[in-house]
């Protein structure tokens, strides 16, 4: 258990909307071990990104508010950290890369300048020349061709995949313990996506950084992650090691998700399985299990109270009354 | 990019010709003009010199021959495009002609007013940029606070009320009711007898009210432009990236969001070269300042065409050059903009 670097405990986050405060993330708990990649998977709006932004303390204010829970980075509760300490946390201990490499870089600053800023912030002992060398080394590490000339380029002069590499270089500049990747490959085409994923895998092997990888793509999870937590409508419904989850999914939602993936060994051109219905809106969340209205195996008690996350096997937890 | 700007500079020529031809033709077509003024003057002299001629003999005071000579003198005897050609040839030699009213060279009349335009123009610019940009930043960072709302009300009232109305209000309140500031002009009567420091103070004292009237109207656009673009940029992904990499929020604002927010402001920055001939004749009239605005207004009303055209030459050239300078400013602050 000492291996755990980050523990999110019973996190609840709410947002101010026109319909009042709505809970976007409820009672979410998971942990991240050193050097592992944890996948956080779920459909759009299920609270993955909100969870990630909460860890970074980057929730949009004053709309977003953390209602309850703790986020323990080793022995520090990040939610109790004074605002003045946050710049020392961000980038240095926990870094983050975002979905849109097109807009995540400042369009009017040179690439080298933007990476150098990160190096300079967290390693103030380096002089300008050393920072410059470090920047080139970082760009080389993320496999950017001709890094010495690329430092002078502006973001609009390079491709989306290259920009995401620059983002990764910037995020890794201070050698953080944890890297949160919020759908970093969603905006890229498939071949570039594969390159970025293999780059992240290689970098993790080199640096030992723990990664929280947020995605809605189960294929990416299978390729990259050690463990995975499935989120649905603001809650974690199942978490397990990747092999376990893909081999024996327990939660009806996870089962539905996996059944909906096209496979080569199924009858070609047969209709794909789908999950009937839609996710309830945040302001009409049922008091019980949030998946109840779409669940093929719904029971009476599912409508009464949300099912707790219970251990059903080695490192495998499910929030479903079928198993408790 | 150099090729682009050379092309733009060359395009000034046809644009300039178009502007001046148009105004030149209009000056020929509208009623009034130096000859009619001279006729009116002659008639007045006639009637004041003696009723001898009698009211019944209210006839043309000048002979046809005299009128023809006047027409030849002012160049009205030739077709409009020929006169335009002659005028243009003189302009190209640097001669804007002489005023038909004061018989002074137009160049000198304009040059006399330039210091006043520059004085108020530059002060207004300094006030507008120096106050609006920081104010816009402060308002963006404190969006919807009491400070933001109060300043918005002030700024928009200033925008809604025309500058010269504000001038009249200020004069009535601060120069007439409370006599804090002078009623107008740029200097006091005993100005020549003052020592230098008092002279400076005297000019500044006379400057406060007209400057306020000038600045009030430009405040809203610039402040709100700054505020809104900065707010857009504060919500931009790259600011979140900057904070995520460990930059304190304020430094992220000043290092990352601010430069991007200056891009829309740069789109009009080059046009500030026009301060050389700036000045609102209404504000100048209210405060009794002899500036470029008043000169332009009076020359139009009095049909003093050489002055009208002279001011047009200077202001249109400055305007055209200003547009190119603005493009250059945008290219400087925004590396994505490259003119081909």
XYZ file of C-alpha atoms in Angstrom:
664
model
C 0.000 0.000 0.000
C 3.047 2.198 0.490
C 3.306 2.102 -3.252
C 0.333 4.418 -3.548
C 1.250 7.941 -4.557
C -2.187 9.497 -5.007
C -5.438 8.625 -3.294
C -8.725 10.267 -4.220
C -11.206 9.642 -1.410
C -14.953 10.194 -1.726
C -14.591 13.232 -3.954
C -17.747 15.188 -4.769
C -17.736 18.210 -7.054
C -20.643 20.496 -7.885
C -21.178 23.172 -10.508
C -23.312 26.296 -10.411
C -25.729 26.273 -13.329
C -28.932 28.059 -14.254
C -30.794 25.195 -12.617
C -28.882 25.626 -9.373
C -25.919 23.662 -8.035
C -25.615 20.305 -9.708
C -23.313 17.528 -8.656
C -21.009 16.541 -11.514
C -18.842 14.088 -9.580
C -20.147 12.151 -6.599
C -18.327 10.003 -4.113
C -15.444 9.113 -6.395
C -12.539 7.184 -4.887
C -9.515 5.627 -6.537
C -5.822 5.325 -6.003
C -2.777 5.559 -8.205
C 0.432 3.612 -7.646
C 3.910 4.761 -8.487
C 4.882 4.105 -12.070
C 1.512 2.733 -13.161
C -0.971 3.962 -15.728
C -4.526 4.236 -14.507
C -7.212 4.589 -17.124
C -10.267 6.684 -16.333
C -12.884 5.752 -18.903
C -16.418 6.924 -19.495
C -18.549 8.790 -21.952
C -18.617 12.568 -22.415
C -19.925 14.400 -19.389
C -19.421 11.541 -16.936
C -17.038 13.575 -14.773
C -13.628 12.313 -15.896
C -12.205 15.714 -16.716
C -13.789 17.331 -13.660
C -12.074 14.718 -11.505
C -8.750 15.470 -13.189
C -9.151 19.226 -12.837
C -10.008 18.754 -9.151
C -6.712 16.978 -8.596
C -4.912 19.909 -10.258
C -7.117 22.360 -8.319
C -7.923 23.851 -11.718
C -11.717 23.731 -11.572
C -13.243 26.815 -13.170
C -14.091 29.196 -10.374
C -16.440 30.195 -8.922
C -18.717 27.817 -10.876
C -16.992 24.594 -9.814
C -16.738 23.677 -6.142
C -15.408 20.657 -4.325
C -18.138 19.602 -1.902
C -16.484 16.758 -0.074
C -13.577 14.354 -0.087
C -9.830 14.291 0.137
C -7.115 14.064 -2.485
C -4.019 12.696 -0.799
C -0.700 13.120 -2.584
C 1.430 10.928 -0.349
C 0.640 12.575 2.995
C -0.655 15.953 1.815
C -4.322 16.684 1.265
C -4.277 18.732 -1.929
C -7.704 20.139 -1.194
C -6.409 21.780 1.971
C -3.325 23.242 0.342
C -3.261 27.064 0.496
C -3.532 28.725 -2.931
C 0.001 30.077 -2.602
C 1.418 26.531 -2.593
C -0.401 25.450 -5.744
C 2.153 26.728 -8.280
C 4.749 24.552 -6.567
C 2.470 21.551 -6.908
C 1.343 22.044 -10.472
C 3.901 21.056 -13.021
C 6.404 19.924 -10.402
C 4.510 17.111 -8.645
C 1.496 16.721 -10.931
C 1.487 17.800 -14.547
C -1.328 17.738 -17.020
C -1.801 17.579 -20.763
C -5.029 18.442 -22.488
C -7.280 17.290 -25.243
C -6.835 20.104 -27.760
C -3.189 20.541 -28.697
C -4.376 23.188 -31.175
C -5.436 25.614 -28.466
C -3.453 24.446 -25.454
C -0.265 26.167 -26.597
C 0.039 29.931 -26.588
C -0.165 31.003 -30.247
C 2.088 34.036 -29.890
C 5.049 32.461 -28.064
C 7.727 30.296 -29.629
C 7.699 26.595 -28.728
C 11.123 26.766 -27.112
C 10.012 29.695 -25.003
C 6.973 27.796 -23.725
C 8.946 24.699 -22.770
C 11.710 26.864 -21.308
C 9.170 28.588 -19.078
C 8.278 25.258 -17.497
C 11.942 24.292 -17.056
C 12.783 27.684 -15.633
C 9.872 27.633 -13.173
C 10.796 24.384 -11.553
C 14.553 24.436 -11.897
C 15.473 28.058 -11.204
C 19.071 27.057 -10.519
C 19.725 26.557 -14.246
C 21.059 29.521 -16.210
C 19.606 30.519 -19.595
C 22.085 28.441 -21.560
C 21.438 25.334 -19.491
C 17.684 25.883 -19.816
C 18.111 26.105 -23.594
C 20.013 22.835 -23.674
C 17.413 21.232 -21.450
C 14.625 22.368 -23.786
C 16.340 20.804 -26.784
C 16.899 17.631 -24.779
C 13.223 17.543 -23.790
C 12.086 17.988 -27.388
C 14.459 15.244 -28.441
C 13.050 13.009 -25.719
C 9.534 13.363 -27.127
C 10.958 12.447 -30.558
C 10.574 15.803 -32.247
C 12.780 15.843 -35.346
C 15.357 18.665 -35.598
C 14.706 19.961 -32.074
C 17.351 22.700 -32.295
C 15.503 24.473 -35.104
C 12.009 23.668 -33.849
C 12.491 25.676 -30.665
C 12.107 28.818 -32.785
C 8.852 27.690 -34.408
C 5.413 28.935 -33.399
C 2.592 26.478 -32.600
C 0.737 27.182 -35.855
C 3.773 26.081 -37.818
C 3.722 22.472 -36.595
C 1.171 19.661 -36.800
C -1.289 18.589 -34.108
C 0.747 15.505 -33.227
C 3.887 17.620 -32.864
C 2.047 20.082 -30.667
C 0.906 17.283 -28.401
C 4.533 16.142 -28.187
C 5.517 19.664 -27.171
C 2.767 19.588 -24.526
C 4.169 16.318 -23.207
C 7.700 17.752 -23.164
C 6.412 20.756 -21.252
C 4.521 18.572 -18.789
C 7.542 16.371 -18.157
C 9.965 19.309 -17.868
C 9.992 19.246 -14.081
C 9.970 15.422 -13.931
C 6.619 15.253 -12.134
C 5.515 12.228 -10.094
C 2.147 12.147 -11.791
C 1.032 13.023 -15.303
C -2.661 13.519 -15.945
C -3.483 13.086 -19.621
C -6.979 14.323 -20.418
C -7.919 12.704 -23.727
C -4.567 13.649 -25.261
C -5.149 11.665 -28.438
C -8.831 12.342 -29.070
C -8.194 15.271 -31.413
C -5.522 13.428 -33.404
C -5.923 11.022 -36.275
C -5.389 7.334 -35.672
C -1.789 6.929 -36.859
C -0.630 9.955 -34.860
C -2.648 8.647 -31.922
C -0.690 5.389 -32.022
C 2.609 7.304 -32.118
C 1.661 9.423 -29.108
C 0.537 6.371 -27.142
C 3.766 4.512 -27.811
C 5.707 7.658 -26.911
C 3.874 7.885 -23.582
C 4.535 4.237 -22.872
C 8.249 4.660 -23.619
C 8.492 7.813 -21.539
C 6.848 6.119 -18.613
C 9.386 3.314 -18.831
C 12.203 5.907 -18.883
C 10.955 8.246 -16.165
C 8.697 6.103 -13.971
C 6.016 8.788 -13.916
C 2.587 7.563 -12.846
C -0.080 8.417 -15.420
C -3.805 8.992 -15.101
C -5.066 8.527 -18.618
C -8.521 9.880 -19.304
C -10.297 8.640 -22.392
C -13.574 7.381 -23.771
C -11.737 4.914 -25.971
C -11.523 1.412 -24.526
C -9.011 0.470 -27.225
C -6.590 3.078 -25.891
C -7.144 1.765 -22.357
C -6.325 -1.781 -23.432
C -3.164 -0.608 -25.137
C -1.736 1.621 -22.448
C -3.184 1.126 -18.976
C -2.423 -1.202 -16.105
C -5.602 -0.542 -14.204
C -8.838 1.085 -15.200
C -11.746 2.813 -13.468
C -15.027 3.077 -15.360
C -17.107 6.166 -14.651
C -20.789 6.624 -15.334
C -22.785 9.788 -14.627
C -20.342 11.145 -12.072
C -19.650 7.918 -10.213
C -17.140 5.100 -10.517
C -19.057 1.937 -11.366
C -16.208 -0.512 -11.699
C -12.454 -0.621 -11.270
C -10.050 -3.429 -11.962
C -6.786 -4.440 -13.579
C -7.076 -4.060 -17.328
C -6.940 -7.818 -18.081
C -9.600 -8.540 -15.463
C -11.894 -5.832 -16.709
C -11.707 -6.926 -20.317
C -11.943 -10.628 -19.472
C -14.676 -10.528 -16.852
C -16.509 -7.226 -16.641
C -19.026 -7.294 -13.798
C -21.028 -4.097 -13.980
C -23.837 -4.198 -16.551
C -22.602 -0.819 -17.911
C -19.065 -2.118 -18.451
C -20.481 -5.260 -20.023
C -22.585 -3.126 -22.336
C -19.605 -0.986 -23.279
C -17.454 -3.971 -24.134
C -20.249 -5.601 -26.100
C -20.543 -2.431 -28.176
C -16.955 -2.666 -29.467
C -16.751 -4.114 -32.983
C -14.563 -7.209 -33.094
C -12.942 -9.102 -35.918
C -14.059 -12.488 -34.537
C -17.754 -11.588 -34.673
C -19.987 -12.021 -37.718
C -18.986 -9.281 -40.142
C -21.559 -6.514 -40.801
C -23.820 -7.713 -37.954
C -25.420 -4.799 -36.061
C -23.390 -3.655 -33.052
C -24.834 -4.094 -29.602
C -25.945 -0.805 -28.008
C -26.971 0.299 -24.537
C -30.603 1.387 -24.669
C -31.657 4.793 -23.384
C -29.630 7.843 -22.417
C -27.706 9.097 -19.420
C -30.003 10.981 -17.027
C -29.376 14.740 -16.976
C -27.513 16.096 -13.965
C -30.627 17.780 -12.589
C -32.747 14.643 -12.840
C -30.367 12.143 -11.289
C -32.281 9.281 -9.644
C -31.710 8.688 -5.936
C -30.610 5.103 -6.544
C -28.207 3.595 -9.061
C -27.680 6.058 -11.896
C -27.599 3.325 -14.487
C -30.904 1.823 -13.343
C -32.988 3.322 -16.162
C -30.844 1.618 -18.802
C -29.820 -1.526 -16.949
C -30.979 -4.877 -18.399
C -30.765 -6.492 -14.963
C -32.376 -3.754 -12.883
C -33.922 -4.801 -9.546
C -36.301 -3.192 -7.078
C -33.573 -2.053 -4.688
C -31.566 -0.355 -7.442
C -34.032 2.557 -7.329
C -33.663 3.139 -3.593
C -30.055 4.019 -2.847
C -26.813 4.127 -4.837
C -24.933 0.832 -4.614
C -21.591 1.045 -2.801
C -18.342 0.063 -4.485
C -17.565 -3.442 -3.192
C -14.582 -5.704 -3.724
C -15.470 -8.729 -5.842
C -11.974 -10.041 -6.442
C -8.285 -9.136 -6.214
C -8.252 -5.363 -6.900
C -11.616 -5.598 -8.615
C -14.439 -3.446 -7.266
C -17.970 -3.008 -8.605
C -20.800 -0.710 -7.590
C -23.750 -2.960 -8.311
C -26.315 -4.768 -6.151
C -25.879 -7.897 -8.246
C -22.712 -8.544 -6.287
C -23.604 -7.533 -2.760
C 6.114 40.234 -46.491
C 8.245 43.140 -47.718
C 6.663 42.673 -51.136
C 3.238 42.906 -49.532
C 3.991 46.216 -47.886
C 5.553 47.638 -51.050
C 2.369 46.701 -52.876
C 0.279 48.339 -50.170
C 2.366 51.503 -50.387
C 1.932 51.609 -54.162
C -1.817 51.203 -53.733
C -1.838 54.466 -51.831
C -1.399 56.288 -55.145
C -4.690 55.291 -56.839
C -6.584 55.566 -53.556
C -5.229 59.040 -52.973
C -6.104 60.100 -56.531
C -9.617 58.745 -56.065
C -10.182 60.615 -52.825
C -8.867 63.918 -54.113
C -10.659 63.755 -57.494
C -13.918 63.148 -55.706
C -13.547 66.054 -53.303
C -12.180 68.324 -56.017
C -15.208 67.689 -58.224
C -17.542 68.260 -55.286
C -15.926 71.637 -54.563
C -16.743 72.621 -58.150
C -20.340 71.541 -57.949
C -21.528 72.885 -54.620
C -22.803 76.453 -54.473
C -20.645 79.153 -52.929
C -16.957 79.722 -53.383
C -14.465 82.563 -53.503
C -16.058 84.406 -56.453
C -19.500 84.442 -54.929
C -17.958 85.626 -51.673
C -16.219 88.483 -53.440
C -19.456 89.429 -55.196
C -21.252 89.506 -51.875
C -18.516 91.604 -50.352
C -18.606 94.010 -53.277
C -22.369 94.338 -52.972
C -22.102 95.068 -49.265
C -19.494 97.717 -49.932
C -21.694 99.206 -52.602
C -24.692 99.474 -50.351
C -22.728 100.801 -47.370
C -20.804 103.348 -49.457
C -23.895 105.185 -50.391
C -27.524 104.753 -50.948
C -26.746 106.910 -53.961
C -27.121 104.001 -56.261
C -30.475 103.308 -54.692
C -32.164 100.107 -53.738
C -33.720 99.840 -57.150
C -30.307 99.609 -58.716
C -29.505 96.387 -56.815
C -27.565 94.857 -59.664
C -24.424 92.850 -60.225
C -21.629 94.919 -58.658
C -18.870 93.461 -60.819
C -18.594 93.619 -64.541
C -18.492 90.444 -66.615
C -14.893 91.175 -67.415
C -13.981 91.381 -63.720
C -15.750 88.094 -63.037
C -13.905 86.413 -65.894
C -10.605 87.659 -64.518
C -11.510 86.330 -61.075
C -12.440 82.980 -62.596
C -9.110 82.836 -64.371
C -7.333 83.807 -61.141
C -8.947 80.974 -59.196
C -8.738 78.540 -62.093
C -12.498 78.197 -62.533
C -12.291 79.040 -66.221
C -10.917 75.637 -67.202
C -12.657 72.217 -67.225
C -12.650 70.556 -63.815
C -10.164 67.793 -64.672
C -7.698 70.271 -66.140
C -7.822 72.359 -62.970
C -7.463 69.161 -60.959
C -4.370 68.281 -62.965
C -2.879 71.711 -62.314
C -3.703 71.486 -58.626
C -2.201 67.986 -58.402
C 0.959 69.113 -60.189
C 1.361 71.869 -57.610
C 0.709 69.435 -54.739
C 3.369 67.089 -56.079
C 5.807 70.009 -56.027
C 4.864 70.502 -52.377
C 2.661 73.521 -52.948
C -0.841 73.374 -51.489
C -1.720 76.842 -52.775
C -2.966 79.856 -50.858
C -6.137 80.346 -48.890
C -8.813 82.229 -50.804
C -9.852 83.861 -47.563
C -6.647 84.931 -45.874
C -4.273 84.752 -48.847
C -1.858 82.836 -46.601
C -0.060 79.733 -47.873
C -2.156 76.665 -46.915
C 0.948 74.877 -45.670
C 1.590 77.582 -43.143
C -2.016 77.651 -41.974
C -1.950 73.897 -41.386
C 1.495 73.976 -39.784
C 0.299 76.643 -37.330
C -2.452 74.356 -36.069
C -0.383 71.153 -35.958
C 1.182 71.823 -32.525
C -2.278 72.167 -30.963
C -3.480 68.973 -32.638
C -0.371 67.132 -31.561
C -0.656 68.456 -28.021
C -4.250 67.331 -27.502
C -3.921 64.285 -29.755
C -0.920 62.854 -27.961
C -2.311 63.633 -24.504
C -5.593 61.972 -25.469
C -3.734 58.941 -26.793
C -1.668 58.670 -23.630
C -4.784 58.946 -21.492
C -6.768 56.484 -23.579
C -4.093 53.798 -23.810
C -2.564 54.540 -20.426
C -5.862 54.367 -18.571
C -8.033 52.090 -20.720
C -5.641 49.168 -20.944
C -4.970 48.918 -17.174
C -8.640 49.634 -16.472
C -9.723 46.931 -18.916
C -7.331 44.457 -17.300
C -8.545 45.316 -13.808
C -12.170 44.999 -14.907
C -11.550 41.630 -16.548
C -9.859 40.264 -13.436
C -12.678 41.537 -11.204
C -15.525 40.729 -13.571
C -18.972 41.486 -12.122
C -17.525 43.011 -8.951
C -18.726 46.353 -7.607
C -15.650 48.005 -9.112
C -16.404 46.503 -12.525
C -20.043 47.584 -12.509
C -19.347 51.121 -11.300
C -16.645 51.781 -13.858
C -18.850 50.324 -16.608
C -21.589 52.817 -15.774
C -19.145 55.734 -15.832
C -17.508 54.572 -19.052
C -20.783 54.042 -20.882
C -22.259 57.350 -19.785
C -19.112 58.972 -21.184
C -19.652 57.057 -24.408
C -23.330 57.918 -24.716
C -22.904 61.651 -24.203
C -21.055 63.431 -27.055
C -17.699 64.942 -26.139
C -18.770 68.524 -26.768
C -21.841 68.102 -24.550
C -19.556 66.889 -21.802
C -17.446 69.951 -22.573
C -20.405 72.273 -22.171
C -21.408 70.559 -18.923
C -17.878 70.765 -17.563
C -17.605 74.428 -18.523
C -20.924 75.273 -16.923
C -20.133 73.431 -13.714
C -16.408 73.848 -13.220
C -15.724 77.150 -14.967
C -18.912 79.087 -14.468
C -20.668 77.840 -11.316
C -17.507 76.957 -9.403
C -14.833 78.824 -11.363
C -12.219 76.143 -10.772
C -11.047 76.064 -14.373
C -10.797 78.749 -17.062
C -13.632 79.317 -19.520
C -11.592 78.509 -22.587
C -8.525 79.205 -24.649
C -5.149 77.658 -24.054
C -3.439 80.435 -22.078
C -4.335 83.246 -19.695
C -4.183 86.904 -20.760
C -0.991 87.577 -18.827
C 0.665 84.419 -20.205
C 3.652 86.207 -21.843
C 4.604 87.811 -18.530
C 4.716 84.561 -16.569
C 7.897 82.675 -15.661
C 8.285 79.299 -17.411
C 6.966 77.098 -14.579
C 3.837 79.196 -14.263
C 3.406 79.090 -18.021
C 3.455 75.296 -17.962
C 0.982 75.224 -15.100
C -1.212 77.708 -16.952
C -1.347 75.547 -20.087
C -2.074 72.423 -18.052
C -4.795 74.285 -16.170
C -6.388 75.215 -19.487
C -5.965 71.649 -20.767
C -7.894 69.694 -18.149
C -11.453 70.318 -19.326
C -10.987 69.977 -23.105
C -8.867 66.875 -22.571
C -11.593 65.316 -20.440
C -14.100 66.051 -23.195
C -11.798 64.468 -25.782
C -11.049 61.370 -23.735
C -14.570 60.648 -22.460
C -15.851 59.385 -25.791
C -12.923 57.109 -26.644
C -12.886 55.510 -23.226
C -15.707 53.008 -23.573
C -14.610 51.309 -26.785
C -11.018 50.822 -25.727
C -11.787 49.778 -22.146
C -14.471 47.291 -23.097
C -12.389 45.938 -25.993
C -9.528 45.329 -23.592
C -11.778 43.823 -20.941
C -13.654 41.503 -23.249
C -10.685 40.213 -25.201
C -8.770 39.626 -22.004
C -11.711 37.722 -20.538
C -11.879 35.586 -23.671
C -8.205 34.869 -23.363
C -8.386 34.150 -19.635
C -10.758 31.330 -20.474
C -8.474 30.071 -23.248
C -6.869 26.670 -23.060
C -3.335 28.001 -23.187
C -3.868 30.027 -20.006
C -5.006 26.839 -18.291
C -1.887 25.159 -19.683
C 0.264 27.937 -18.243
C -1.344 27.587 -14.817
C -1.102 23.802 -15.045
C 2.622 24.009 -15.612
C 2.977 25.898 -12.366
C 2.710 29.566 -13.260
C 0.886 31.649 -10.630
C -2.366 32.955 -12.091
C -1.302 36.600 -12.262
C 1.871 35.770 -14.113
C -0.117 33.601 -16.507
C -2.341 36.608 -17.168
C 0.482 39.020 -17.830
C 2.785 36.670 -19.709
C 0.258 34.730 -21.747
C -3.211 36.244 -21.895
C -2.187 39.881 -22.185
C -0.185 39.725 -25.395
C -2.961 37.822 -27.134
C -5.436 40.416 -25.917
C -3.436 43.241 -27.450
C -3.970 41.876 -30.970
C -7.401 43.512 -31.494
C -6.055 46.762 -30.083
C -3.112 46.648 -32.493
C -5.520 46.535 -35.436
C -6.136 50.260 -35.047
C -2.868 51.315 -33.461
C -1.162 52.549 -36.625
C -3.993 54.951 -37.381
C -2.770 57.004 -34.453
C -0.363 58.773 -36.844
C -3.427 60.832 -37.701
C -3.038 62.711 -34.389
C -1.078 65.231 -36.458
C -4.348 66.551 -37.864
C -6.703 65.427 -35.110
C -9.168 67.623 -33.283
C -12.898 67.884 -33.016
C -14.191 71.238 -34.204
C -17.114 71.037 -31.768
C -14.867 70.594 -28.763
C -12.491 73.239 -30.111
C -15.424 75.585 -30.581
C -16.740 74.962 -27.047
C -13.348 75.597 -25.496
C -12.270 78.296 -27.937
C -9.177 76.428 -29.086
C -7.746 77.277 -32.499
C -7.004 73.755 -33.671
C -7.148 71.749 -36.829
C -10.790 70.786 -36.360
C -11.890 74.385 -36.335
C -9.696 75.217 -39.343
C -11.201 72.378 -41.343
C -14.751 73.261 -40.336
C -14.388 76.947 -41.102
C -12.695 76.310 -44.429
C -15.626 74.118 -45.492
C -18.246 76.621 -44.328
C -16.415 79.525 -45.969
C -15.693 77.496 -49.125
C -11.977 78.078 -48.733
C -11.192 75.242 -51.126
C -7.376 75.310 -51.118
C -7.487 74.841 -47.335
C -10.167 72.134 -47.584
C -8.109 70.261 -50.154
C -4.864 70.863 -48.284
C -6.241 69.339 -45.095
C -7.667 66.501 -47.185
C -4.257 65.779 -48.720
C -2.559 65.625 -45.333
C -5.268 63.671 -43.515
C -5.924 61.151 -46.292
C -2.230 60.415 -46.694
C -1.867 59.956 -42.931
C -4.943 57.755 -42.884
C -3.650 55.546 -45.699
C -0.218 55.244 -44.135
C -1.893 54.599 -40.763
C -3.766 51.628 -42.162
C -0.543 50.076 -43.383
C 1.126 50.767 -40.033
C -1.786 49.046 -38.286
C -1.279 45.959 -40.427
C 2.379 46.045 -39.524
C 1.520 46.293 -35.805
C -0.743 43.259 -36.055
C 2.011 41.299 -37.765
C 4.389 42.304 -34.982
C 2.180 41.141 -32.093
C 0.691 38.100 -33.800
C 3.198 35.702 -35.378
C 0.369 33.836 -37.094
C -0.254 36.855 -39.278
C 2.052 36.851 -42.268
C 1.181 38.984 -45.261
C 1.956 37.437 -48.603
